[in-house]
Coordinates of N, CA and C in Angstrom, one line a residue:
Chain A
G8 N -10.4 2.8 18.0 CA -9.4 3.7 18.3 C -9.0 4.4 17.0
A9 N -8.0 5.4 17.2 CA -7.6 6.2 16.1 C -6.8 5.4 15.1
G10 N -6.8 5.7 13.9 CA -6.0 5.1 12.8 C -4.6 5.6 12.7
V11 N -4.0 5.4 11.6 CA -2.6 5.9 11.4 C -2.8 7.4 11.1
S12 N -2.0 8.2 11.8 CA -2.1 9.6 11.6 C -0.8 10.2 10.9
Q13 N -0.9 11.0 9.9 CA 0.2 11.5 9.2 C 0.1 13.0 9.2
S14 N 1.3 13.6 9.3 CA 1.3 15.2 9.3 C 2.6 15.7 8.7
P15 N 2.7 16.7 8.0 CA 1.4 17.5 7.7 C 0.6 16.8 6.6
R16 N -0.6 17.1 6.3 CA -1.4 16.6 5.3 C -0.9 17.0 3.9
Y17 N -0.5 18.3 3.8 CA 0.1 18.8 2.6 C 1.4 19.6 3.0
K18 N 2.4 19.5 2.1 CA 3.7 20.2 2.3 C 4.1 20.7 1.0
V19 N 4.3 22.1 0.9 CA 4.9 22.6 -0.3 C 6.2 23.3 0.2
T20 N 7.2 22.9 -0.6 CA 8.5 23.6 -0.2 C 9.4 23.8 -1.5
K21 N 10.4 24.7 -1.3 CA 11.2 25.0 -2.5 C 12.3 23.9 -2.6
R22 N 12.6 23.6 -3.8 CA 13.8 22.8 -4.2 C 15.0 23.2 -3.4
G23 N 15.6 22.0 -2.8 CA 16.9 22.3 -2.0 C 16.6 22.3 -0.5
Q24 N 15.3 22.4 -0.1 CA 15.0 22.5 1.4 C 14.9 21.1 1.8
D25 N 15.0 20.9 3.2 CA 14.8 19.6 3.9 C 13.4 19.6 4.3
V26 N 12.9 18.4 4.3 CA 11.4 18.2 4.8 C 11.5 17.0 5.8
A27 N 10.5 17.1 6.7 CA 10.4 16.0 7.6 C 8.9 15.6 7.7
L28 N 8.6 14.4 7.4 CA 7.2 13.9 7.4 C 7.0 13.0 8.6
R29 N 5.9 13.1 9.3 CA 5.6 12.4 10.5 C 4.6 11.4 10.4
C30 N 4.8 10.2 11.1 CA 3.7 9.2 11.1 C 3.5 8.7 12.6
D31 N 2.3 8.7 13.0 CA 1.9 8.3 14.3 C 1.1 6.9 14.0
P32 N 1.6 5.9 14.3 CA 0.9 4.5 14.0 C -0.3 4.3 15.0
I33 N -1.0 3.3 14.7 CA -2.1 2.8 15.5 C -1.4 2.4 16.9
S34 N -2.0 2.8 18.0 CA -1.4 2.4 19.2 C -1.1 1.0 19.5
G35 N 0.1 0.7 19.9 CA 0.5 -0.7 20.1 C 0.9 -1.4 18.9
H36 N 0.9 -0.8 17.7 CA 1.3 -1.5 16.6 C 2.9 -1.5 16.5
V37 N 3.5 -2.7 16.3 CA 4.9 -2.9 16.4 C 5.6 -2.5 15.1
S38 N 5.0 -2.8 13.9 CA 5.6 -2.5 12.7 C 5.1 -1.3 12.0
L39 N 6.0 -0.6 11.4 CA 5.7 0.7 10.7 C 6.3 0.7 9.4
Y40 N 5.6 1.1 8.3 CA 6.1 1.0 6.9 C 5.9 2.4 6.3
W41 N 6.8 2.8 5.5 CA 6.7 4.0 4.7 C 6.6 3.5 3.2
Y42 N 5.7 4.2 2.5 CA 5.5 4.0 1.1 C 5.5 5.3 0.4
R43 N 5.7 5.3 -0.9 CA 5.5 6.5 -1.8 C 4.5 6.1 -2.9
Q44 N 3.5 7.0 -3.1 CA 2.5 6.6 -4.1 C 2.5 7.7 -5.2
A45 N 2.7 7.4 -6.4 CA 2.6 8.3 -7.5 C 1.1 8.3 -7.9
L46 N 0.7 9.4 -8.6 CA -0.7 9.5 -9.0 C -1.1 8.4 -9.9
G47 N -2.1 7.6 -9.6 CA -2.6 6.5 -10.5 C -1.8 5.3 -10.4
Q48 N -0.9 5.2 -9.4 CA 0.0 4.0 -9.2 C -0.3 3.4 -7.8
G49 N 0.1 2.2 -7.6 CA 0.1 1.6 -6.3 C 1.3 2.2 -5.4
P50 N 1.1 2.0 -4.2 CA 2.2 2.5 -3.3 C 3.5 1.7 -3.5
E51 N 4.7 2.4 -3.4 CA 6.0 1.7 -3.6 C 6.7 1.7 -2.2
F52 N 7.2 0.6 -1.8 CA 7.9 0.4 -0.6 C 9.1 1.4 -0.5
L53 N 9.3 1.9 0.8 CA 10.5 2.7 1.0 C 11.4 2.1 2.1
T54 N 10.7 1.9 3.3 CA 11.4 1.3 4.4 C 10.4 0.8 5.5
Y55 N 11.0 0.0 6.4 CA 10.1 -0.4 7.5 C 10.8 -0.7 8.8
F56 N 10.1 -0.5 9.9 CA 10.6 -0.8 11.2 C 9.8 -1.8 12.0
N57 N 10.5 -2.6 12.7 CA 9.9 -3.4 13.8 C 10.4 -2.7 15.2
Y58 N 9.5 -2.3 16.0 CA 9.8 -1.5 17.1 C 10.7 -0.3 16.6
E59 N 11.8 -0.1 17.2 CA 12.7 1.0 16.8 C 13.7 0.6 15.7
A60 N 13.8 -0.6 15.5 CA 14.9 -1.2 14.5 C 14.4 -1.1 13.1
Q61 N 15.3 -0.4 12.3 CA 14.9 -0.3 10.8 C 15.3 -1.7 10.2
Q62 N 14.3 -2.4 9.7 CA 14.5 -3.7 9.3 C 15.0 -3.8 7.8
D63 N 14.5 -2.9 6.9 CA 14.8 -2.9 5.5 C 14.7 -1.5 5.0
K64 N 15.7 -0.9 4.4 CA 15.7 0.4 3.8 C 16.1 0.3 2.4
S65 N 15.8 -0.8 1.8 CA 16.2 -1.0 0.5 C 15.4 -0.2 -0.6
G66 N 14.3 0.2 -0.2 CA 13.4 1.0 -1.1 C 13.7 2.5 -1.1
L67 N 14.5 3.0 -0.3 CA 14.8 4.4 -0.2 C 15.5 4.7 -1.5
P68 N 15.2 5.8 -2.2 CA 15.7 6.0 -3.6 C 17.2 6.4 -3.6
N69 N 17.7 7.1 -2.6 CA 19.0 7.5 -2.5 C 19.3 8.0 -1.1
D70 N 20.6 8.4 -0.8 CA 21.0 8.8 0.5 C 20.4 10.1 1.0
R71 N 19.6 10.8 0.2 CA 18.9 12.0 0.8 C 17.7 11.6 1.6
F72 N 17.3 10.4 1.5 CA 16.2 9.9 2.2 C 16.6 9.1 3.5
S73 N 16.0 9.4 4.6 CA 16.3 8.6 5.8 C 15.0 8.6 6.6
A74 N 15.0 7.6 7.5 CA 13.8 7.5 8.4 C 14.3 7.1 9.8
E75 N 13.5 7.3 10.8 CA 13.9 6.9 12.2 C 12.6 6.7 12.9
R76 N 12.7 5.8 13.9 CA 11.6 5.6 14.9 C 12.2 5.3 16.2
P77 N 12.7 6.4 16.8 CA 13.7 6.2 18.0 C 13.0 5.6 19.2
E78 N 11.7 5.6 19.4 CA 11.2 5.1 20.6 C 10.1 4.1 20.3
G79 N 10.2 3.5 19.1 CA 9.3 2.6 18.6 C 7.9 2.8 18.5
S80 N 7.6 4.1 18.3 CA 6.2 4.6 18.1 C 6.2 5.4 16.9
I81 N 6.3 6.8 17.1 CA 6.3 7.8 16.0 C 7.5 7.7 15.2
S82 N 7.3 7.9 13.8 CA 8.4 7.7 12.9 C 8.4 9.1 12.1
T83 N 9.7 9.4 11.7 CA 9.9 10.6 10.8 C 10.6 10.2 9.5
L84 N 10.1 10.6 8.4 CA 10.8 10.3 7.2 C 11.4 11.7 6.8
T85 N 12.6 11.8 6.6 CA 13.4 13.0 6.2 C 13.9 12.9 4.8
I86 N 13.6 14.1 4.1 CA 14.3 14.1 2.8 C 15.1 15.4 2.7
Q87 N 16.3 15.2 2.5 CA 17.3 16.3 2.4 C 17.4 16.9 1.1
R88 N 17.7 18.2 0.9 CA 17.9 18.8 -0.4 C 16.9 18.3 -1.4
T89 N 15.7 18.6 -1.1 CA 14.6 18.0 -2.0 C 14.8 18.5 -3.4
E90 N 14.3 17.6 -4.3 CA 14.3 17.8 -5.7 C 12.9 17.7 -6.2
Q91 N 12.5 18.3 -7.4 CA 11.2 18.2 -8.0 C 10.7 16.7 -8.1
R92 N 11.6 15.8 -8.4 CA 11.2 14.4 -8.5 C 10.8 13.8 -7.3
D93 N 11.0 14.4 -6.1 CA 10.6 13.9 -4.8 C 9.0 14.2 -4.7
S94 N 8.4 15.0 -5.5 CA 7.0 15.3 -5.3 C 6.2 14.0 -5.4
A95 N 5.4 13.7 -4.5 CA 4.6 12.5 -4.5 C 3.7 12.5 -3.2
M96 N 2.9 11.5 -3.1 CA 2.1 11.2 -1.8 C 3.0 10.2 -1.1
Y97 N 3.3 10.6 0.2 CA 4.1 9.7 1.1 C 3.0 9.1 2.1
R98 N 3.0 7.8 2.1 CA 2.1 7.1 3.0 C 2.8 6.2 4.0
C99 N 2.1 6.2 5.2 CA 2.7 5.4 6.3 C 1.7 4.3 6.6
A100 N 2.2 3.2 7.0 CA 1.2 2.1 7.4 C 1.8 1.4 8.7
S101 N 0.9 0.7 9.4 CA 1.4 0.0 10.6 C 0.6 -1.3 10.7
S102 N 1.3 -2.3 11.4 CA 0.6 -3.5 11.6 C 1.0 -4.0 13.0
S103 N 0.3 -4.9 13.5 CA 0.3 -5.2 14.9 C 1.4 -6.3 15.4
G104 N 1.8 -7.2 14.4 CA 2.5 -8.3 14.9 C 3.9 -8.4 14.4
V105 N 4.8 -9.0 15.1 CA 6.1 -9.4 14.7 C 6.3 -10.9 15.0
G106 N 6.8 -11.6 14.0 CA 7.0 -13.1 14.2 C 5.7 -13.9 14.3
V107 N 4.6 -13.4 14.0 CA 3.3 -14.1 14.0 C 2.7 -14.2 12.6
G108 N 3.6 -14.2 11.6 CA 3.0 -14.3 10.2 C 2.6 -12.9 9.8
N109 N 1.9 -13.0 8.6 CA 1.5 -11.7 8.0 C 0.3 -11.1 8.9
Q110 N 0.5 -9.8 9.2 CA -0.6 -9.0 9.9 C -0.9 -7.9 8.9
P111 N -2.3 -7.6 8.9 CA -2.7 -6.5 7.9 C -2.0 -5.3 8.2
Q112 N -1.6 -4.5 7.1 CA -1.1 -3.2 7.2 C -2.2 -2.1 7.0
H113 N -2.3 -1.3 8.0 CA -3.3 -0.2 7.9 C -2.6 1.1 7.5
F114 N -3.2 1.8 6.5 CA -2.5 3.0 6.0 C -3.2 4.2 6.5
G115 N -2.4 5.3 6.6 CA -2.8 6.7 6.8 C -3.3 7.3 5.5
D116 N -3.7 8.6 5.7 CA -4.2 9.2 4.5 C -3.1 10.0 3.8
G117 N -1.9 9.9 4.3 CA -0.7 10.4 3.6 C -0.4 11.8 3.7
T118 N 0.8 12.2 3.3 CA 1.3 13.6 3.2 C 1.6 13.8 1.7
R119 N 0.8 14.8 1.1 CA 1.1 15.2 -0.3 C 2.3 16.2 -0.3
L120 N 3.4 15.9 -0.8 CA 4.6 16.7 -0.9 C 4.8 17.2 -2.3
S121 N 4.9 18.6 -2.4 CA 5.1 19.2 -3.6 C 6.4 20.1 -3.5
I122 N 7.3 19.8 -4.5 CA 8.5 20.5 -4.5 C 8.5 21.5 -5.7
L123 N 8.6 22.8 -5.3 CA 8.6 23.8 -6.4 C 9.9 24.1 -7.1
Chain B
Q1420 N 11.5 -3.8 -11.7 CA 10.9 -5.1 -12.0 C 9.6 -5.2 -11.4
Q1421 N 8.4 -5.2 -12.1 CA 7.2 -5.4 -11.7 C 6.9 -6.8 -11.3
Q1422 N 6.7 -7.0 -10.0 CA 6.5 -8.4 -9.5 C 5.0 -8.8 -9.4
V1423 N 4.2 -7.8 -9.5 CA 2.8 -8.1 -9.3 C 2.1 -7.3 -10.5
K1424 N 1.5 -8.0 -11.4 CA 0.9 -7.4 -12.6 C -0.7 -7.5 -12.4
Q1425 N -1.4 -6.4 -12.6 CA -2.8 -6.2 -12.3 C -3.5 -5.8 -13.6
S1426 N -4.7 -6.5 -13.8 CA -5.6 -6.1 -15.0 C -7.0 -6.3 -14.6
P1427 N -7.9 -5.6 -15.3 CA -7.6 -4.5 -16.2 C -7.3 -3.2 -15.5
Q1428 N -6.8 -2.2 -16.2 CA -6.5 -0.9 -15.7 C -7.7 -0.2 -15.2
S1429 N -8.8 -0.4 -16.0 CA -10.1 0.3 -15.6 C -11.2 -0.7 -15.9
L1430 N -12.4 -0.5 -15.3 CA -13.4 -1.5 -15.5 C -14.7 -0.7 -15.1
I1431 N -15.7 -0.9 -16.0 CA -17.0 -0.3 -15.9 C -18.0 -1.4 -15.9
V1432 N -18.9 -1.4 -14.8 CA -19.9 -2.4 -14.7 C -21.2 -1.8 -14.3
Q1433 N -22.3 -2.5 -14.6 CA -23.6 -2.0 -14.3 C -23.9 -2.5 -12.8
K1434 N -24.7 -1.6 -12.1 CA -25.2 -2.0 -10.8 C -25.8 -3.4 -10.8
G1435 N -25.4 -4.2 -9.8 CA -25.9 -5.6 -9.7 C -25.0 -6.6 -10.5
G1436 N -24.1 -6.1 -11.3 CA -23.2 -7.1 -12.0 C -22.0 -7.5 -11.2
I1437 N -21.2 -8.3 -11.8 CA -20.0 -8.9 -11.2 C -18.7 -8.2 -11.6
S1438 N -18.0 -7.6 -10.7 CA -16.7 -7.1 -11.1 C -15.5 -8.1 -10.8
I1439 N -14.7 -8.2 -11.8 CA -13.6 -9.2 -11.6 C -12.3 -8.4 -12.0
I1440 N -11.3 -8.6 -11.1 CA -10.0 -7.9 -11.2 C -8.9 -9.1 -11.0
N1441 N -8.0 -9.1 -11.9 CA -7.0 -10.2 -11.9 C -5.6 -9.7 -11.5
C1442 N -4.8 -10.6 -10.9 CA -3.4 -10.2 -10.6 C -2.6 -11.5 -10.7
A1443 N -1.4 -11.3 -11.2 CA -0.4 -12.4 -11.4 C 0.9 -11.9 -10.7
Y1444 N 1.6 -12.9 -10.1 CA 2.8 -12.6 -9.3 C 3.9 -13.5 -9.8
E1445 N 5.1 -13.1 -9.5 CA 6.3 -13.9 -10.0 C 7.0 -14.5 -8.8
N1446 N 7.1 -13.9 -7.7 CA 7.9 -14.3 -6.5 C 7.1 -15.5 -5.8
T1447 N 7.6 -16.7 -5.9 CA 6.9 -17.8 -5.2 C 7.1 -17.8 -3.7
A1448 N 7.9 -16.9 -3.2 CA 8.1 -16.8 -1.8 C 7.0 -16.0 -1.2
F1449 N 6.2 -15.2 -1.9 CA 5.0 -14.5 -1.4 C 4.1 -15.5 -0.6
D1450 N 3.7 -15.0 0.5 CA 2.8 -15.9 1.3 C 1.5 -15.2 1.9
Y1451 N 1.3 -14.0 1.3 CA 0.1 -13.2 1.8 C -0.3 -12.3 0.7
F1452 N -1.6 -12.4 0.4 CA -2.1 -11.6 -0.8 C -3.4 -10.8 -0.4
P1453 N -3.2 -9.5 -0.1 CA -4.3 -8.7 0.3 C -4.8 -7.9 -0.9
W1454 N -6.0 -7.5 -0.8 CA -6.7 -6.5 -1.7 C -7.0 -5.3 -0.9
Y1455 N -6.7 -4.2 -1.5 CA -6.9 -2.9 -0.9 C -8.0 -2.0 -1.8
Q1456 N -8.8 -1.3 -1.1 CA -9.7 -0.4 -1.8 C -9.3 1.1 -1.4
Q1457 N -9.2 1.9 -2.4 CA -8.9 3.3 -2.2 C -9.8 4.2 -2.8
F1458 N -10.4 5.1 -2.0 CA -11.2 6.2 -2.4 C -10.3 7.5 -2.6
P1459 N -10.8 8.4 -3.5 CA -10.0 9.7 -3.7 C -9.8 10.4 -2.4
G1460 N -8.5 10.8 -2.2 CA -8.1 11.6 -1.1 C -7.9 10.7 0.2
K1461 N -8.1 9.5 0.1 CA -7.9 8.6 1.2 C -6.8 7.6 1.1
G1462 N -6.3 7.0 2.1 CA -5.3 5.9 2.0 C -6.0 4.6 1.6
P1463 N -5.2 3.7 1.1 CA -5.7 2.3 0.9 C -6.2 1.6 2.1
A1464 N -7.4 1.0 2.0 CA -8.1 0.4 3.1 C -8.1 -1.2 2.8
L1465 N -7.7 -2.0 3.7 CA -7.6 -3.4 3.5 C -9.1 -3.9 3.3
L1466 N -9.3 -4.7 2.2 CA -10.7 -5.2 1.9 C -10.8 -6.7 2.3
I1467 N -9.8 -7.5 1.9 CA -9.9 -8.9 2.1 C -8.5 -9.5 1.7
A1468 N -8.1 -10.6 2.4 CA -6.8 -11.1 2.1 C -6.8 -12.7 2.1
I1469 N -5.8 -13.3 1.5 CA -5.8 -14.7 1.4 C -4.3 -15.1 1.6
R1470 N -4.2 -16.3 2.2 CA -2.9 -17.0 2.2 C -2.9 -18.2 1.2
P1471 N -1.8 -18.7 0.8 CA -1.7 -19.6 -0.4 C -2.1 -21.0 0.0
D1472 N -2.5 -21.3 1.3 CA -2.9 -22.6 1.6 C -4.4 -22.9 1.3
V1473 N -5.1 -21.8 0.9 CA -6.6 -21.9 0.5 C -6.8 -21.4 -0.9
S1474 N -7.7 -21.9 -1.6 CA -8.0 -21.5 -2.9 C -9.1 -20.4 -3.1
E1475 N -9.9 -20.2 -2.1 CA -10.9 -19.2 -2.1 C -11.2 -18.7 -0.7
K1476 N -11.5 -17.4 -0.7 CA -11.9 -16.8 0.6 C -13.1 -15.8 0.2
K1477 N -14.1 -15.9 1.1 CA -15.3 -15.1 0.7 C -15.6 -14.3 2.0
E1478 N -15.9 -12.9 1.8 CA -16.4 -12.0 2.9 C -17.5 -11.2 2.3
G1479 N -18.7 -11.5 2.6 CA -19.8 -10.8 2.1 C -19.9 -10.8 0.5
R1480 N -19.8 -9.7 -0.1 CA -19.9 -9.7 -1.6 C -18.6 -9.9 -2.2
F1481 N -17.5 -9.9 -1.4 CA -16.1 -9.9 -1.9 C -15.6 -11.3 -1.8
T1482 N -14.9 -11.8 -2.9 CA -14.3 -13.2 -2.9 C -13.0 -13.1 -3.6
I1483 N -12.0 -13.7 -2.9 CA -10.7 -13.9 -3.5 C -10.5 -15.3 -4.1
S1484 N -10.2 -15.5 -5.3 CA -9.9 -16.8 -5.8 C -8.3 -16.9 -6.0
F1485 N -7.7 -18.0 -5.6 CA -6.3 -18.1 -5.7 C -5.9 -19.4 -6.4
N1486 N -4.9 -19.2 -7.3 CA -4.5 -20.3 -8.1 C -2.9 -20.3 -7.9
K1487 N -2.5 -21.2 -7.0 CA -1.0 -21.2 -6.7 C -0.2 -21.7 -7.8
S1488 N -0.6 -22.7 -8.5 CA 0.2 -23.2 -9.7 C 0.3 -22.2 -10.8
A1489 N -0.7 -21.4 -11.0 CA -0.7 -20.4 -12.0 C -0.1 -19.1 -11.5
K1490 N 0.1 -19.0 -10.3 CA 0.6 -17.8 -9.6 C -0.3 -16.6 -10.0
Q1491 N -1.6 -16.9 -9.8 CA -2.6 -15.8 -10.0 C -3.7 -15.8 -8.9
F1492 N -4.2 -14.6 -8.8 CA -5.3 -14.5 -7.8 C -6.3 -13.4 -8.3
S1493 N -7.5 -13.4 -8.0 CA -8.4 -12.5 -8.5 C -9.4 -12.0 -7.4
L1494 N -10.0 -10.8 -7.6 CA -11.1 -10.3 -6.7 C -12.3 -10.3 -7.5
H1495 N -13.4 -10.9 -6.9 CA -14.7 -10.9 -7.5 C -15.6 -10.0 -6.5
I1496 N -16.3 -9.1 -7.1 CA -17.2 -8.3 -6.3 C -18.6 -8.6 -6.9
M1497 N -19.4 -9.3 -6.1 CA -20.8 -9.7 -6.5 C -21.8 -8.5 -6.2
D1498 N -22.8 -8.5 -7.0 CA -23.9 -7.5 -6.8 C -23.3 -6.1 -6.6
S1499 N -22.4 -5.7 -7.6 CA -21.6 -4.5 -7.5 C -22.6 -3.3 -7.3
Q1500 N -22.2 -2.3 -6.5 CA -22.9 -1.2 -6.1 C -22.2 0.1 -6.5
P1501 N -22.9 1.2 -6.8 CA -22.2 2.5 -7.1 C -21.2 2.9 -6.0
G1502 N -21.5 2.6 -4.7 CA -20.5 2.8 -3.7 C -19.3 2.0 -3.7
D1503 N -19.2 1.0 -4.6 CA -18.0 0.2 -4.8 C -17.0 0.9 -5.7
S1504 N -17.5 2.0 -6.3 CA -16.6 2.7 -7.3 C -15.4 3.2 -6.6
A1505 N -14.3 2.8 -6.9 CA -13.0 3.1 -6.2 C -11.8 2.6 -7.1
T1506 N -10.7 2.7 -6.6 CA -9.5 2.1 -7.2 C -9.1 1.0 -6.3
Y1507 N -8.9 -0.2 -6.9 CA -8.5 -1.4 -6.2 C -7.1 -1.9 -6.5
F1508 N -6.4 -2.2 -5.5 CA -5.0 -2.7 -5.6 C -4.9 -4.0 -5.1
C1509 N -4.3 -5.0 -5.8 CA -3.8 -6.2 -5.2 C -2.4 -6.0 -4.7
A1510 N -2.0 -6.9 -3.8 CA -0.6 -6.8 -3.3 C -0.2 -8.2 -2.8
A1511 N 1.1 -8.3 -2.5 CA 1.7 -9.5 -2.1 C 2.8 -9.2 -1.2
S1512 N 3.0 -10.1 -0.2 CA 4.2 -9.9 0.7 C 4.6 -11.2 1.2
R1513 N 5.8 -11.2 1.8 CA 6.4 -12.4 2.3 C 6.7 -12.2 3.8
S1514 N 6.0 -13.0 4.7 CA 6.4 -13.0 6.1 C 6.3 -11.7 6.7
G1515 N 5.4 -10.9 6.5 CA 5.2 -9.6 7.2 C 6.1 -8.5 6.7
S1516 N 6.7 -8.6 5.6 CA 7.7 -7.6 5.2 C 6.9 -6.6 4.2
R1517 N 7.6 -6.0 3.4 CA 7.0 -5.1 2.5 C 5.9 -5.6 1.7
L1518 N 4.9 -4.8 1.3 CA 3.9 -5.1 0.4 C 4.4 -4.7 -1.0
T1519 N 4.2 -5.5 -2.0 CA 4.4 -5.2 -3.4 C 3.0 -5.1 -4.1
F1520 N 2.8 -3.9 -4.6 CA 1.4 -3.6 -5.1 C 1.3 -3.8 -6.6
G1521 N 0.2 -4.1 -7.1 CA -0.2 -4.0 -8.5 C -0.4 -2.6 -8.9
E1522 N -0.6 -2.4 -10.2 CA -0.8 -1.0 -10.7 C -2.1 -0.4 -10.4
G1523 N -3.1 -1.2 -10.0 CA -4.4 -0.6 -9.7 C -5.4 -0.8 -10.7
T1524 N -6.7 -0.8 -10.4 CA -7.8 -0.8 -11.2 C -8.8 0.1 -10.8
Q1525 N -9.3 1.0 -11.7 CA -10.3 2.0 -11.4 C -11.6 1.4 -11.8
L1526 N -12.4 1.1 -10.8 CA -13.7 0.5 -10.9 C -14.8 1.6 -11.0
T1527 N -15.6 1.6 -11.9 CA -16.9 2.5 -12.0 C -18.0 1.6 -12.0
V1528 N -19.0 1.8 -11.1 CA -20.2 1.0 -11.0 C -21.3 2.0 -11.5
N1529 N -21.9 1.8 -12.6 CA -23.0 2.8 -13.0 C -24.3 2.3 -12.4
P1530 N -25.1 3.3 -12.0 CA -26.4 3.0 -11.4 C -27.5 2.5 -12.3

């Protein structure tokens, strides 16, 4: 089946604009994770959902960042009033299980966000 | 606070050689330790993973060695091939929650 799909693949916007990044997880995957990856670094956790419930948002850098997954499938990460320091690769991952121990997280190819 | 430390930062090996990447963790609550392989322009792809109740796991040319008392684990790539050239990340998590990644190792396998 299809993997984790993220859109857009690239996003260039001016400082101060709002952006919305979309993640479509693997069909049937219950858990969805957002990470941010700087060049040459490992991904850093932002937030995650089990079904539609946001379980942990402690990795969101500040209140300009928010995420939702209203129907327990597609998720949107929104950044308001973007700043240049928000420029990064944003990655989404999904996994199949809840309450059954650790399940592998499968990553999408990311959205490259550039703030001018 | 870096909870997973990875070394070396870069590694060059000859074709057919053994590649070894090491990671150390701090949080004893971690109970899942995956390794990811990442090619340029692509997302990290799960390579192999281990839980702390075993000391070694082997899948093909890839082996994880795990030392719970030392809070260390390592990836061994046997018979390294040029196609293995990529960035490798170790990671750790607790009970299906967030992954905490190491800094990454850029592996180059020369033909």
